[in-house]
XYZ file of C-alpha atoms in Angstrom:
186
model
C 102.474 88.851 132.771
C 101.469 90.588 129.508
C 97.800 91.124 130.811
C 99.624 92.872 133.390
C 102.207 94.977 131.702
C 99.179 96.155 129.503
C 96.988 97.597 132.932
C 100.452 99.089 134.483
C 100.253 100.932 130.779
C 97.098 101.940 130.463
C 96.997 103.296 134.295
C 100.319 105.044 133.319
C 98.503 106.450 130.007
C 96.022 107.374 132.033
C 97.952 109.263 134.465
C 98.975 111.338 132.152
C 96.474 112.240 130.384
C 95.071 113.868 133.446
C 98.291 115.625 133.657
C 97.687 117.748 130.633
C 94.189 118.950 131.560
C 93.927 122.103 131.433
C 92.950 123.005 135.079
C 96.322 121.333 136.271
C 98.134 123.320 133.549
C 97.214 127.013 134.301
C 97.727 126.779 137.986
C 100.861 127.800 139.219
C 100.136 126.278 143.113
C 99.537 122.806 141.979
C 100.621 120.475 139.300
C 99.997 117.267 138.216
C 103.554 115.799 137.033
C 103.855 112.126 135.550
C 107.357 110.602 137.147
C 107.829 107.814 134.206
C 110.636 105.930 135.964
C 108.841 102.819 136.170
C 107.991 102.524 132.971
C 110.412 101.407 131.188
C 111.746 98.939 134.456
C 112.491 95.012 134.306
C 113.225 93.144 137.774
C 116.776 92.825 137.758
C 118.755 89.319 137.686
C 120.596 87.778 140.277
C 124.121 86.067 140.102
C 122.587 82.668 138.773
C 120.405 84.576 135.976
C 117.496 84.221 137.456
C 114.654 87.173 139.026
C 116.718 88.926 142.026
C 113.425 88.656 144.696
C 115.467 90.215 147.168
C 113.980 93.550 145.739
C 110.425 91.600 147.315
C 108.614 91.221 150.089
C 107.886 87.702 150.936
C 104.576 87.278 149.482
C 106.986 88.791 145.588
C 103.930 91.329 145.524
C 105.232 94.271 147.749
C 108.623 95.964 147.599
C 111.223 94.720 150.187
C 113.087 97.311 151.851
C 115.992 97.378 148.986
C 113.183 97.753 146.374
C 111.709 100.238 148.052
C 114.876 102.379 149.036
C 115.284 102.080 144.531
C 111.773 103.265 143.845
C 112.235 106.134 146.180
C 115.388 107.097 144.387
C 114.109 106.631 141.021
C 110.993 109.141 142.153
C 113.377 111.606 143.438
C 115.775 111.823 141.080
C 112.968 111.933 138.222
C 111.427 114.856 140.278
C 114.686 116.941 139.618
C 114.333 116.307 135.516
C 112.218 118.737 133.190
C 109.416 117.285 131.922
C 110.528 115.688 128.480
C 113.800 114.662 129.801
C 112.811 112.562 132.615
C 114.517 108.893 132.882
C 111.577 106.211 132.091
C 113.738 103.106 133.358
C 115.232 102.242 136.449
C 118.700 101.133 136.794
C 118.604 98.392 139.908
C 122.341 98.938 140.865
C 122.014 99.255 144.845
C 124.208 102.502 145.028
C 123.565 105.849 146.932
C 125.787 108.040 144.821
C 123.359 108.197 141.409
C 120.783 110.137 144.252
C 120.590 113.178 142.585
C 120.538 116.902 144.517
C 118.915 120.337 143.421
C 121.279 122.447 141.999
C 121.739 125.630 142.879
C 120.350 127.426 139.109
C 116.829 125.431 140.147
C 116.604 124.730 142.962
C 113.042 123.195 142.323
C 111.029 120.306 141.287
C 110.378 120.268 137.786
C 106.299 120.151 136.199
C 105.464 121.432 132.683
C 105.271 125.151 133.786
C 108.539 125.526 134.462
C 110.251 123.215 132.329
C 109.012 125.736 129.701
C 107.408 123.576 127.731
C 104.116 125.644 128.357
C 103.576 129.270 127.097
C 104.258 131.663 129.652
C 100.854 133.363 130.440
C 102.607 137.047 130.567
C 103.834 136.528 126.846
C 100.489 135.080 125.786
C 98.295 138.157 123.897
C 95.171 138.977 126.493
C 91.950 138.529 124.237
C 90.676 141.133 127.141
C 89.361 144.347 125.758
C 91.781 146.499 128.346
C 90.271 149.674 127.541
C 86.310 148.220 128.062
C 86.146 148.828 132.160
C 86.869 152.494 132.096
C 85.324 152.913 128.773
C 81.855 151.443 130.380
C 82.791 153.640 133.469
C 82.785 156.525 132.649
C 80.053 156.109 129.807
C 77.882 155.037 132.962
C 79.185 158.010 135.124
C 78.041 160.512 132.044
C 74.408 159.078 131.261
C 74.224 159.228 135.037
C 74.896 162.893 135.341
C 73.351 163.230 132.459
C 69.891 161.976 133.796
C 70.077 163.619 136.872
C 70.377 166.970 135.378
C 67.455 166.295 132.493
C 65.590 164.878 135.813
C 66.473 168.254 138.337
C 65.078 170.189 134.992
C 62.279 168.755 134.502
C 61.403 168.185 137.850
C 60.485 172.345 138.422
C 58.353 172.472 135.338
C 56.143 169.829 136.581
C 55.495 171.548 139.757
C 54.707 174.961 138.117
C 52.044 173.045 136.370
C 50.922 170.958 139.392
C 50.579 174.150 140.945
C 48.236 176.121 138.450
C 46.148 173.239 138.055
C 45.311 173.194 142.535
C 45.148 176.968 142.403
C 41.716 178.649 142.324
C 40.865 180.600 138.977
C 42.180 183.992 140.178
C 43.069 185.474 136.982
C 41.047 188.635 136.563
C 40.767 190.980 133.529
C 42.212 194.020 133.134
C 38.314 195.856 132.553
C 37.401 194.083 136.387
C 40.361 195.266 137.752
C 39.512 199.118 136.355
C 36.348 198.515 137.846
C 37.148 198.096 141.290
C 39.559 200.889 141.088
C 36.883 203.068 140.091
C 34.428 202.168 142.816
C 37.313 202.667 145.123
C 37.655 205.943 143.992
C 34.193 206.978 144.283
């Protein structure tokens, strides 16, 4: 019985441990929750002292019907308790009225987000440089137009030049150019 007590603990260690990882812990659609209401739990006695098996199934493995109808009030009513308050024993007293209900202030089931024992992510300081994205925008928008222009100036030069360099030599002194007008004349 020890042997086993000592698995049921370290599954339930276990358990949650994987509840605080933190890619269960920043989402806000799914949570991993331990419900600790079996921890804690002995099998109750019957009138004579002894186990009280009618919380068994015959083979005193499986819950029974009554044992089943306590886990699945234990689970519920640990549901509706913040994390850090929850119940970790189990009271076997076959009564309906210690079923808990929602109330209407929270009307939820509770996990470590909001039982506020986790920082709330809108109070938390954003290591985010804010200011970078239109910083690097318009920085990028400038050099742009920046380039383009340099390029749209440049771009004319380089043609003039092209050009001179295809052209034939037709650059003619000012004495030739005397000289024709002179034979014209004559």
């Amino acid at each position: 019985m020890q042997e086993l007590k000592k698995l049921n603990w370290n599954l339930q260690s276990g358990i949650s441990e994987l509840s605080y990882w933190h890619r269960y812990m920043e989402r806000e659609d799914f949570a991993v929750t331990v419900q600790p209401f079996f921890r804690n739990t002995f099998i109750p006695l019957n009138e004579r002292e002894g186990l009280d098996l009618t919380f068994f199934s015959e083979d005193c493995f499986y819950f029974s019907d009554r044992g089943h109808a306590e886990m699945a009030i234990a689970l519920w009513n640990n549901m509706l308790e913040p994390v850090g308050w929850k119940t970790s024993s189990n009271n076997f007293i076959y009564n309906r009225t210690k079923l808990k209900c929602p109330s209407p202030e929270r009307p939820f089931l509770y996990t470590l987000r909001n039982s506020q024992l986790l920082p709330d992510k809108a109070e938390e300081p954003s290591n985010a440089l804010y200011w970078a994205v239109p910083v690097a925008a318009i920085g990028g928008l400038a050099v742009g137009i920046l380039g383009v222009m340099l390029w749209r100036t440049v771009k004319p030069v380089q043609q003039e030049e092209e050009e001179e360099d295809t052209l034939p030599n037709t650059s003619v002194t000012q004495d030739a150019v005397s000289e024709k007008r002179l034979k014209a004349g004559n």
